Coordinates of C-alpha atoms in Angstrom, one line a residue:
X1 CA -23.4 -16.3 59.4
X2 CA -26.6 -14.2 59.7
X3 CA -30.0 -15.1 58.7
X4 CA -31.3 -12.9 55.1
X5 CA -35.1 -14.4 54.9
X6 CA -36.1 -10.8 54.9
X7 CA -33.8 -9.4 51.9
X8 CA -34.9 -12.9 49.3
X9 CA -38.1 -11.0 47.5
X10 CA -39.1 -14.8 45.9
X11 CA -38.4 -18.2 45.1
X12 CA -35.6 -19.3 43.2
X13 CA -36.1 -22.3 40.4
X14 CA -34.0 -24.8 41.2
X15 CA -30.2 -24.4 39.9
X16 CA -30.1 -20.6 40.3
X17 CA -28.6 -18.8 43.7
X18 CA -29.1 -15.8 45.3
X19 CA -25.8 -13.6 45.2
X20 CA -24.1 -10.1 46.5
X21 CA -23.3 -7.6 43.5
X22 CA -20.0 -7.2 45.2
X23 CA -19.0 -11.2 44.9
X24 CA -20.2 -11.3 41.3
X25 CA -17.1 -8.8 40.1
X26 CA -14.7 -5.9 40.8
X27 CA -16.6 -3.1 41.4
X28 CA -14.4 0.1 40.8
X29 CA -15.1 3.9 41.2
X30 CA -13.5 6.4 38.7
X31 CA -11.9 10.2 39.2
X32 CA -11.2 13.7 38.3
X33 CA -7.9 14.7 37.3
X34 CA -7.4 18.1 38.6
X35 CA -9.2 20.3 36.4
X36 CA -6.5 23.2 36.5
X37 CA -3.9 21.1 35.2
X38 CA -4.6 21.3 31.1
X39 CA -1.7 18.4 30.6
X40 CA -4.4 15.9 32.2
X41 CA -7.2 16.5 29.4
X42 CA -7.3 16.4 25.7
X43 CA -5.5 12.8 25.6
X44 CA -6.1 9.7 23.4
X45 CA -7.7 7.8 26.7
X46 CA -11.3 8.0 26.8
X47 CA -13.0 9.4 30.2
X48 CA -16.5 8.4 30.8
X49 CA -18.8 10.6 32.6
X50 CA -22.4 10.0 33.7
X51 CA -23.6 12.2 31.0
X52 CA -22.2 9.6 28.7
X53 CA -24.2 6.9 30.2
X54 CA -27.0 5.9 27.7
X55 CA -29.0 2.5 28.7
X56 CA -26.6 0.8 25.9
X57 CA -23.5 0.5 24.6
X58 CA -21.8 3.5 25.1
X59 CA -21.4 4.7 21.4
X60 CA -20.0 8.5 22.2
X61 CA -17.2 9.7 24.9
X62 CA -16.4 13.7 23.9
X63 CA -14.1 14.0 26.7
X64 CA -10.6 12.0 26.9
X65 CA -7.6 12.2 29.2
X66 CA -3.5 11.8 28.8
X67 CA -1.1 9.2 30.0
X68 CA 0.2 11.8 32.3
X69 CA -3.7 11.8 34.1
X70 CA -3.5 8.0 34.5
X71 CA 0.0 7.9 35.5
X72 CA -0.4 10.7 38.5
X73 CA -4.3 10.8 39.3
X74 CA -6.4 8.3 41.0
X75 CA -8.1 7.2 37.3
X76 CA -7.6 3.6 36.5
X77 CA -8.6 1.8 33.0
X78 CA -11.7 0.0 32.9
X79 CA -11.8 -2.7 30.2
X80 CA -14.3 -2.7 27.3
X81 CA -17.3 -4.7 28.0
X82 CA -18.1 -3.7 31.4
X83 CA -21.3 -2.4 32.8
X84 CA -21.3 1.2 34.2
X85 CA -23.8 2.6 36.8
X86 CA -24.3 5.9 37.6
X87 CA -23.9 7.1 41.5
X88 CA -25.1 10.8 41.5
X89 CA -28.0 13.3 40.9
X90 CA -30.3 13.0 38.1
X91 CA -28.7 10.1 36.6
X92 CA -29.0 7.5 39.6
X93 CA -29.1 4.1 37.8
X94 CA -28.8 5.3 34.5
X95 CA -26.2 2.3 32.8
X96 CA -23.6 1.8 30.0
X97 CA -21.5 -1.0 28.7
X98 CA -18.0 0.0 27.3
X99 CA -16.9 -0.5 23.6
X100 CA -13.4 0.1 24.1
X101 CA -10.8 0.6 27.4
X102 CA -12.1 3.9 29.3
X103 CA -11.6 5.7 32.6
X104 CA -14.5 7.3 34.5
X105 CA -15.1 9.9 36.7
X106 CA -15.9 8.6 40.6
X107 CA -19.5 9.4 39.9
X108 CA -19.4 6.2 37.6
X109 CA -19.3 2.4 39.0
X110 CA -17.8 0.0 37.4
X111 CA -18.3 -4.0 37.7
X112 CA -15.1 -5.2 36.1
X113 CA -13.6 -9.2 35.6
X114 CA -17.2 -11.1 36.2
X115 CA -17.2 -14.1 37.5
X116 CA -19.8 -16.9 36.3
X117 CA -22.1 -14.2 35.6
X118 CA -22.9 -12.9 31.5
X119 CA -22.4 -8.8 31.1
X120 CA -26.2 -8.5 29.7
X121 CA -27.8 -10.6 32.1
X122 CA -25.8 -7.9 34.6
X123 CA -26.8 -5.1 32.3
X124 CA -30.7 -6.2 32.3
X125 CA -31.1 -6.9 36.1
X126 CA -29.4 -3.6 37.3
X127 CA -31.7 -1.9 34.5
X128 CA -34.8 -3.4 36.1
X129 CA -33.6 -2.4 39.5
X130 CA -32.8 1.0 38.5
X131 CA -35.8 2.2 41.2
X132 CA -34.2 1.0 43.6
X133 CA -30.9 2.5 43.1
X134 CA -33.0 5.6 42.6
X135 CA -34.5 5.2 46.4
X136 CA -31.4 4.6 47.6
X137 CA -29.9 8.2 47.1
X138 CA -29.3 10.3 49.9
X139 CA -28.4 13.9 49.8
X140 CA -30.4 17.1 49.3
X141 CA -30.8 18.1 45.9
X142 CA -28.4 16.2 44.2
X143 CA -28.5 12.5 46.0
X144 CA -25.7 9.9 45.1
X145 CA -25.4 6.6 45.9
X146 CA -22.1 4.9 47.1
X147 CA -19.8 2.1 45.8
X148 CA -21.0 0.2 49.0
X149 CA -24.9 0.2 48.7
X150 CA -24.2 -1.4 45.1
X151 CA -22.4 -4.6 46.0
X152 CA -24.7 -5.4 48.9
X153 CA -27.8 -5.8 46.5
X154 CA -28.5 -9.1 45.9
X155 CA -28.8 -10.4 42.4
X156 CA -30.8 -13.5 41.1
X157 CA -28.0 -16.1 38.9
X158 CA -28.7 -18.9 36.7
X159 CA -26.7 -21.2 35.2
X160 CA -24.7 -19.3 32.6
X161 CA -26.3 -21.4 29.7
X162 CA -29.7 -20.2 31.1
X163 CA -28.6 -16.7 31.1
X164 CA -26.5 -17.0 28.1
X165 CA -30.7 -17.7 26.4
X166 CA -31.9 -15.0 28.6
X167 CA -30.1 -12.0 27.2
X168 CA -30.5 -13.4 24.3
X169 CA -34.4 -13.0 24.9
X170 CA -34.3 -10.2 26.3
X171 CA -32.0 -8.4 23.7
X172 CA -34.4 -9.7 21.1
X173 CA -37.8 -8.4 22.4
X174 CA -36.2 -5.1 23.4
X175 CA -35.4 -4.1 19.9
X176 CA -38.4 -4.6 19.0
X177 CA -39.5 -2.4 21.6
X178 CA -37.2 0.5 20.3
X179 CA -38.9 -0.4 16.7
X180 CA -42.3 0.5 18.3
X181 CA -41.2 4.0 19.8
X182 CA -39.0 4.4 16.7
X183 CA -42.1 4.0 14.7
X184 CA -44.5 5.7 17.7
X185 CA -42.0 8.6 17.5
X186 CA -42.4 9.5 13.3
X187 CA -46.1 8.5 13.6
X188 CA -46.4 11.4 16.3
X189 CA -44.4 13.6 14.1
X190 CA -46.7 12.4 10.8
X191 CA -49.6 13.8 12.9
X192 CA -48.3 17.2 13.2
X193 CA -47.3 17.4 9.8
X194 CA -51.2 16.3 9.2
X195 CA -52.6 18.8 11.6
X196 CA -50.4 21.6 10.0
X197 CA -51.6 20.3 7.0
X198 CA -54.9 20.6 7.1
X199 CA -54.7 23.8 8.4
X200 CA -52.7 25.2 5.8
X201 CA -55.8 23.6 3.3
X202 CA -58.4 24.9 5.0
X203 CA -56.7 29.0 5.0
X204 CA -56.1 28.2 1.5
X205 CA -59.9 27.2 0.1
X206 CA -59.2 23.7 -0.1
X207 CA -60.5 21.9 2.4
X208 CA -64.3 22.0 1.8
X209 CA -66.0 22.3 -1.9
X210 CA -67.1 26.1 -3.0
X211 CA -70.3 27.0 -2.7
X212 CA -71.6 29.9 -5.4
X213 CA -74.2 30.8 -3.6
X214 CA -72.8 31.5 -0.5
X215 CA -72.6 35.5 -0.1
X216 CA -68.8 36.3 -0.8
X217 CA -66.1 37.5 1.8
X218 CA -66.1 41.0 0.0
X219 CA -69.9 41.9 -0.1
X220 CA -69.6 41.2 3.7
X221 CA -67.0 43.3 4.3
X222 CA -68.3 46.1 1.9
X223 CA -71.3 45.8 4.4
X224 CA -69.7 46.0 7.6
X225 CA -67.5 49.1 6.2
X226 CA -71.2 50.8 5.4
X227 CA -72.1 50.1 9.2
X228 CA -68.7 51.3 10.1
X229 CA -69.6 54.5 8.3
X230 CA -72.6 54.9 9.5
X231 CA -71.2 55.3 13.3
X232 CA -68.9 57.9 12.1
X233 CA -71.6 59.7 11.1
X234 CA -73.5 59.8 14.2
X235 CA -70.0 60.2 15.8
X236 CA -70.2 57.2 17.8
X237 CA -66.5 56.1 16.4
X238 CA -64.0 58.0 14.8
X239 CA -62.5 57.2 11.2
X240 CA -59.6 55.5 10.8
X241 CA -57.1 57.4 8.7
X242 CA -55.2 54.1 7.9
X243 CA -58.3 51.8 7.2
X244 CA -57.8 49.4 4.2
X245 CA -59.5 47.9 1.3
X246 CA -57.9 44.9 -0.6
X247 CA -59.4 44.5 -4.3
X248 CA -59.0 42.9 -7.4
X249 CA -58.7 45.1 -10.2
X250 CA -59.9 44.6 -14.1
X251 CA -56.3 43.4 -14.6
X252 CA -56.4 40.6 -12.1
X253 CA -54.3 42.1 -10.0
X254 CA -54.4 42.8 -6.2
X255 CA -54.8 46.4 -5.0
X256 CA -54.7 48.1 -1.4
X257 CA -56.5 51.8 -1.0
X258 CA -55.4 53.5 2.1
X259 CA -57.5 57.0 2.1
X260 CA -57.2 58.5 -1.6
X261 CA -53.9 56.4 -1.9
X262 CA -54.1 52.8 -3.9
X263 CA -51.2 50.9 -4.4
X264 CA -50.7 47.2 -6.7
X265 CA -50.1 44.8 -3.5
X266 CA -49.0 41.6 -6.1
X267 CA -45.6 41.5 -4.5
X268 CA -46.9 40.9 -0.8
X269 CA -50.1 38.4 -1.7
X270 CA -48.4 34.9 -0.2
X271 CA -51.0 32.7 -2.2
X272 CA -54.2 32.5 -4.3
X273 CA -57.3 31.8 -2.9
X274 CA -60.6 31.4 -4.1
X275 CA -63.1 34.1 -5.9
X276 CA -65.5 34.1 -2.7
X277 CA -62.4 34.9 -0.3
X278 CA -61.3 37.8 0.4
X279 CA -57.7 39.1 1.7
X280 CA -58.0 41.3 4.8
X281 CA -55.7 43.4 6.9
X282 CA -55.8 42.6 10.9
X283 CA -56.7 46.0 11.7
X284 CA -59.8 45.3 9.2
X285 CA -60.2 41.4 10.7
X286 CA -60.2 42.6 14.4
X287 CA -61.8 45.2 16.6
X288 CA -59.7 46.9 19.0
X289 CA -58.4 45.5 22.0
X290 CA -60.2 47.0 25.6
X291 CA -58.2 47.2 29.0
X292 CA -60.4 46.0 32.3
X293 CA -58.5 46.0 35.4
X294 CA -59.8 43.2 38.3
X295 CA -62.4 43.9 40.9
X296 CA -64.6 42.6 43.2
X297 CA -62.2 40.4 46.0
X298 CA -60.8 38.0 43.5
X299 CA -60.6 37.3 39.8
X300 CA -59.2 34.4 36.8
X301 CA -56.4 35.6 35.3
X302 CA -54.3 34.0 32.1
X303 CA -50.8 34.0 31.8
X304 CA -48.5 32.2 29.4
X305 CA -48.3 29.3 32.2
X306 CA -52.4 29.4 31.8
X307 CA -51.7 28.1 28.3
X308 CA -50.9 24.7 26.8
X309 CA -49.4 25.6 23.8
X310 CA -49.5 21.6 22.2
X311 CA -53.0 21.6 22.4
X312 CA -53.6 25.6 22.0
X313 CA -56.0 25.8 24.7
X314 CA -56.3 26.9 28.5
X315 CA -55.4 24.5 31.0
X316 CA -56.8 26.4 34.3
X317 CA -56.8 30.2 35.0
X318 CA -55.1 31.9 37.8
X319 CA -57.5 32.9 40.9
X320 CA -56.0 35.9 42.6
X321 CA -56.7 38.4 44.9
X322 CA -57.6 41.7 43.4
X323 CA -55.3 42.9 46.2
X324 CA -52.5 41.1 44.1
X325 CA -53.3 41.5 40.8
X326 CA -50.1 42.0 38.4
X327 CA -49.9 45.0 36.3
X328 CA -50.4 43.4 33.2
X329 CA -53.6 41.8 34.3
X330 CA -56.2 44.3 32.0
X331 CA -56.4 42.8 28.8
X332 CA -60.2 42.2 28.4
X333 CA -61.5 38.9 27.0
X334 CA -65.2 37.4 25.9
X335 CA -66.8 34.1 24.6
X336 CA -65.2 33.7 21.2
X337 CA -61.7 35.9 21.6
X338 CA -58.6 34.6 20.7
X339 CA -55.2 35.0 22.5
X340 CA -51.8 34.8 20.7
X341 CA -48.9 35.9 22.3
X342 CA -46.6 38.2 21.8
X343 CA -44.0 37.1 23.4
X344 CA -41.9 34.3 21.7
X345 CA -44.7 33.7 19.5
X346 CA -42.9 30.5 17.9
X347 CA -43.8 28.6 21.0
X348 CA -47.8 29.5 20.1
X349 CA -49.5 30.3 23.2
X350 CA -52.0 30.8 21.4
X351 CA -56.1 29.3 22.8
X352 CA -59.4 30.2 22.3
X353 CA -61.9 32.0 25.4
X354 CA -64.9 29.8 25.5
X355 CA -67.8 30.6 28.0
X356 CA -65.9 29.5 30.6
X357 CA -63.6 31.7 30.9
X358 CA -65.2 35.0 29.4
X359 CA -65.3 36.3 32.6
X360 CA -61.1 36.4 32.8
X361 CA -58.7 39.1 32.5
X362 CA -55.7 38.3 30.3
X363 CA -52.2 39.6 30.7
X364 CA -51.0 41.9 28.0
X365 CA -48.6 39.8 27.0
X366 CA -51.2 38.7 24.8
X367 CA -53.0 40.1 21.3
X368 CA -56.7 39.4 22.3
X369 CA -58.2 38.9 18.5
X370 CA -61.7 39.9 18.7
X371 CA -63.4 39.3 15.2
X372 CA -64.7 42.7 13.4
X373 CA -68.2 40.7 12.2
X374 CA -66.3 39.1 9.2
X375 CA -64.6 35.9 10.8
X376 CA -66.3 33.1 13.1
X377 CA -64.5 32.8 15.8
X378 CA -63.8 29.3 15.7
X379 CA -62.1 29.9 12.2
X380 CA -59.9 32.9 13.3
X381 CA -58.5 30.2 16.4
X382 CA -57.9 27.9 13.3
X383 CA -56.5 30.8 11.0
X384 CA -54.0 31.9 13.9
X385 CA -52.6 28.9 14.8
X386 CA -52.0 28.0 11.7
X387 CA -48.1 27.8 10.0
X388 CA -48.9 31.1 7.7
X389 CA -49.8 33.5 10.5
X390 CA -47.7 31.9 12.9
X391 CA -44.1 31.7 10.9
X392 CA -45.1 35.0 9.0
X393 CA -45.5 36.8 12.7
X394 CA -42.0 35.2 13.9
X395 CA -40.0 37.0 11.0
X396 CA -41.2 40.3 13.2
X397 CA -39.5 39.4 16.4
X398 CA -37.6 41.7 18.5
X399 CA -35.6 41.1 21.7
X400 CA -32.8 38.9 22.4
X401 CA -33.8 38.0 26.1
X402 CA -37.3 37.3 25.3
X403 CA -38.0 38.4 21.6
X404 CA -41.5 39.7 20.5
X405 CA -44.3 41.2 18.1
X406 CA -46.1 44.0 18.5
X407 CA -49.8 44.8 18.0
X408 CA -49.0 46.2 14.9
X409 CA -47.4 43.1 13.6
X410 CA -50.6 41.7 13.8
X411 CA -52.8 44.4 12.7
X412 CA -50.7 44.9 9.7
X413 CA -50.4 40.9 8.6
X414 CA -52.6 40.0 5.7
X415 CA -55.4 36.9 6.5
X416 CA -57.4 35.3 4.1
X417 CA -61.3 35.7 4.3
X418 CA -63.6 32.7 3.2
X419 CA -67.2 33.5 3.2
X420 CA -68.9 33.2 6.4
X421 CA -70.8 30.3 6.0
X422 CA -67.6 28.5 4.3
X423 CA -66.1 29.5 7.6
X424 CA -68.3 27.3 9.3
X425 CA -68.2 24.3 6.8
X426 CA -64.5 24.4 7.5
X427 CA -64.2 24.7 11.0
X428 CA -66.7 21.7 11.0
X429 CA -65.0 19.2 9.2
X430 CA -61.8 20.1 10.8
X431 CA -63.2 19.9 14.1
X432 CA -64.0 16.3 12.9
X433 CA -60.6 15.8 11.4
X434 CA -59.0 16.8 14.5
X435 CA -61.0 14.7 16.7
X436 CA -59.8 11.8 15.4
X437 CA -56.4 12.6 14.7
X438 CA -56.2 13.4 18.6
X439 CA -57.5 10.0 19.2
X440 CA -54.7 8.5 17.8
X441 CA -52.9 10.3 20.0
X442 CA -54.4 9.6 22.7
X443 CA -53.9 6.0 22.0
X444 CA -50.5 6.4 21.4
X445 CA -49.8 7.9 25.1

C-alpha cells in the first residue's frame, strides 16, 4: 500500500474510481517477422503498423503476414475491437480500433479482453491524453514509449451505463466536428477556386466595365515604341532586332511583325479580349533585368525561403554579411518589381517588391519583371500569378532534379494589355475582392 494523492489530478463524482491502464485489460506488444524471410509476408493475416493507425477504426492494413510468421515469430493475434496505441517516433499516441483479427508490429500496444470498461470510452480518454504519452518519450530523435509507462497511467471509470451514454456523446458531437472541417476543408478549397477565378476575369476584360474613353493599350504602346526610337537615335539604347508588334489586321485577325517579317499569330492567341487591350510579348511588357552585387558591410537578400508562396508575398529578407554573400545574390530589385521564379515555377514564388524592400538584392533564381511603362505594377503581380501565365510557363520546364524556365520563357509568353487606367480599376476592386475573401480565411484558421 503506498499513498497516490499526488498522481489523482481531480475529484471523482461519486460511483466512478480511479484505476491503472494495466488492470483495466491485457495490454500486449506486437513484432517483426524477420524481414529476410519472404515466406513470413504476403499472407491472408493482417499486420498492423503505426503508419496504419488513424484516430478511428482502422479501415486500411496494406501489409499482411502468413500462418508460417505467427506460427514461428513472436506475433500474436489481437482480436477486432481493440484499441491500438502507438509507442514510437512521430506517431506517439496516435490510436486505432481493429475491424477484424490483426497482428502488429512491437511498435503498436494493444489493450485486449477489457474488463468493466467500454472500448470508446478507452479510445476517447487515451485520445485526450495523447500529450501526455507524447511527453513521455524518451530517446533522441526518434522517442518511444514502453508497454510499461502505459499501464501505470491512471484512468478515470464510470459505471459502464454512464460510459456506455458517454461514448455515445462523445461519438455524436465528434462527427459533427469532422462535418465542420469537412465542410472548412471545401470552403478553403472554394476560395482558391474564387481567387483564381477572379484573376482569370480580370486578365480577361471582365472584371470591371469598359471605359471608351480610356486611351487604348495600343496607342500607349505605339507611344512608348516612338520614345524607344527616339533613344536609338541619340544612341542611348541599341535596337532590338527581335522587338515585336501584335496587331489586328482588316481581316480580324491577329498579326506579329518581327523586323520586315509579319506572320498571322491566330493559332497561338489563348483568348479574346477586349478592343482597348492589347496582346504583348514579355520582352515588349518588361525592361531588362540589371545585376547589382552587395556592398556596404551588410545587405537584405531574397531567396525562395524569403517567399510565401500561399500568400505571394515576402515574409522577411535575409540580412547577411557582404563578406558572405552567395553568388547568386545580384539580381537588382525596386519599388514595384515583380519576382517569379524560375525554378519550379508551379509552386509560385512569386511576390511583389514594395518600398520596403527596394533596397534588396534578389537571387537569380528569380525573373525580376520590371514594367516597360505599359503595365501598373500592381496589375502585372496580378497578371503573373495568375493560372494563364503561371500553367502556360510550367509547360516550359526543364530539369528532373529541380526543373525550370528560362528568361526567355518569359520574354517570349504572350500577356494581355488593358488600358492603363483599366489597370488600375482592376487591381482596385480586386484588392477589395481579395481583402475580404482573405478574411474569411482568416476566420477560418
Amino acid at each position: 500500500m503506498k499513498c497516490i494523492e499526488d498522481e489523482i489530478p481531480f475529484e471523482l463524482p461519486d460511483g466512478w474510481a480511479w484505476a491503472r491502464l494495466g488492470n483495466i485489460g491485457e495490454w500486449k506488444a506486437g513484432a517483426t517477422p524477420n524481414r529476410k524471410c519472404l515466406e513470413y509476408y504476403n499472407g491472408d493475416i493482417p499486420w498492423v503498423k503505426t503508419g496504419d493507425l488513424n484516430d478511428d477504426y482502422i479501415k486500411e492494413i496494406p501489409e499482411t503476414i502468413t500462418k508460417k510468421a505467427l506460427k514461428e515469430t513472436s506475433v500474436s493475434i489481437i482480436p477486432k475491437d481493440t484499441v491500438l496505441i502507438a509507442m514510437y517516433g512521430a506517431t506517439i499516441g496516435k490510436l486505432g480500433i481493429t475491424t477484424c483479427d490483426v497482428t502488429t508490429n512491437q511498435a503498436c500496444c494493444a489493450c485486449c479482453n477489457l474488463k468493466g470498461v467500454n472500448k470508446k470510452f478507452l479510445f476517447y480518454f487515451l485520445m485526450q491524453h495523447k500529450s501526455n504519452f507524447i511527453s513521455m518519450g524518451f530517446g533522441g530523435a526518434q522517442p518511444n514509449i514502453s508497454k510499461e509507462k502505459i499501464v501505470q497511467v491512471i484512468i478515470p471509470v464510470p459505471p459502464i451505463e454512464e460510459q456506455n451514454k458517454i461514448t455515445a456523446k462523445l461519438t455524436e458531437l465528434f462527427t459533427f466536428v469532422k462535418k465542420i472541417e469537412s465542410a472548412k476543408s471545401t470552403l478553403q478549397s472554394t476560395i482558391q477556386q474564387t481567387k483564381s477565378k477572379i484573376l482569370d476575369l480580370a486578365i480577361r476584360g471582365k472584371l470591371v466595365p469598359q471605359d471608351p474613353n480610356d486611351e487604348s493599350a495600343s496607342v500607349l504602346l505605339e507611344r512608348i515604341r516612338a520614345e524607344k526610337e527616339e533613344l536609338i537615335k541619340q544612341g542611348k539604347i541599341k535596337r532590338d532586332k527581335k522587338g515585336s508588334v501584335i496587331f489586328k489586321g482588316d481581316d480580324n485577325s491577329y498579326y506579329e511583325k518581327i523586323g520586315n517579317k509579319i506572320e498571322n499569330i491566330d493559332n497561338i492567341i489563348p483568348f479574346e479580349i477586349p478592343d482597348t487591350w492589347q496582346w504583348c510579348r514579355g520582352s515588349s511588357c518588361f525592361v531588362g533585368m540589371e545585376s547589382e552585387k552587395p556592398s556596404g558591410e551588410f545587405f537584405d537578400y531574397i531567396d525562395i525561403d524569403a517567399i510565401d508562396n500561399h500568400l505571394h508575398r515576402i515574409k522577411k529578407t535575409k540580412r547577411m554579411l557582404v563578406s558572405n554573400a552567395p553568388s547568386r545574390a545580384s539580381r537588382a530589385v525596386k519599388t514595384g518589381s515583380v519576382l517569379f521564379s524560375l525554378v519550379r515555377p508551379y509552386l509560385e514564388n512569386i511576390a511583389l517588391i514594395d518600398e520596403k524592400y527596394a533596397n534588396s538584392i534578389a537571387s537569380t533564381g528569380f525573373y525580376v519583371c520590371n514594367s516597360s511603362g505599359v503595365l501598373y505594377p500592381e496589375y502585372m503581380f496580378c497578371l503573373m500569378i495568375s493560372g494563364y501565365v503561371v500553367n502556360g510557363l510550367n509547360q516550359f520546364m526543364k530539369g528532373d532534379n529541380s526543373p525550370s524556365i528560362s528568361k526567355d520563357d518569359i520574354e517570349n509568353w504572350l500577356y494581355p494589355i488593358p488600358p492603363f487606367n483599366e489597370q488600375k480599376m482592376i487591381c482596385h476592386k480586386m484588392k477589395r475582392l481579395f481583402s475580404e475573401i482573405e478574411a474569411i480565411e482568416k476566420s477560418l484558421s
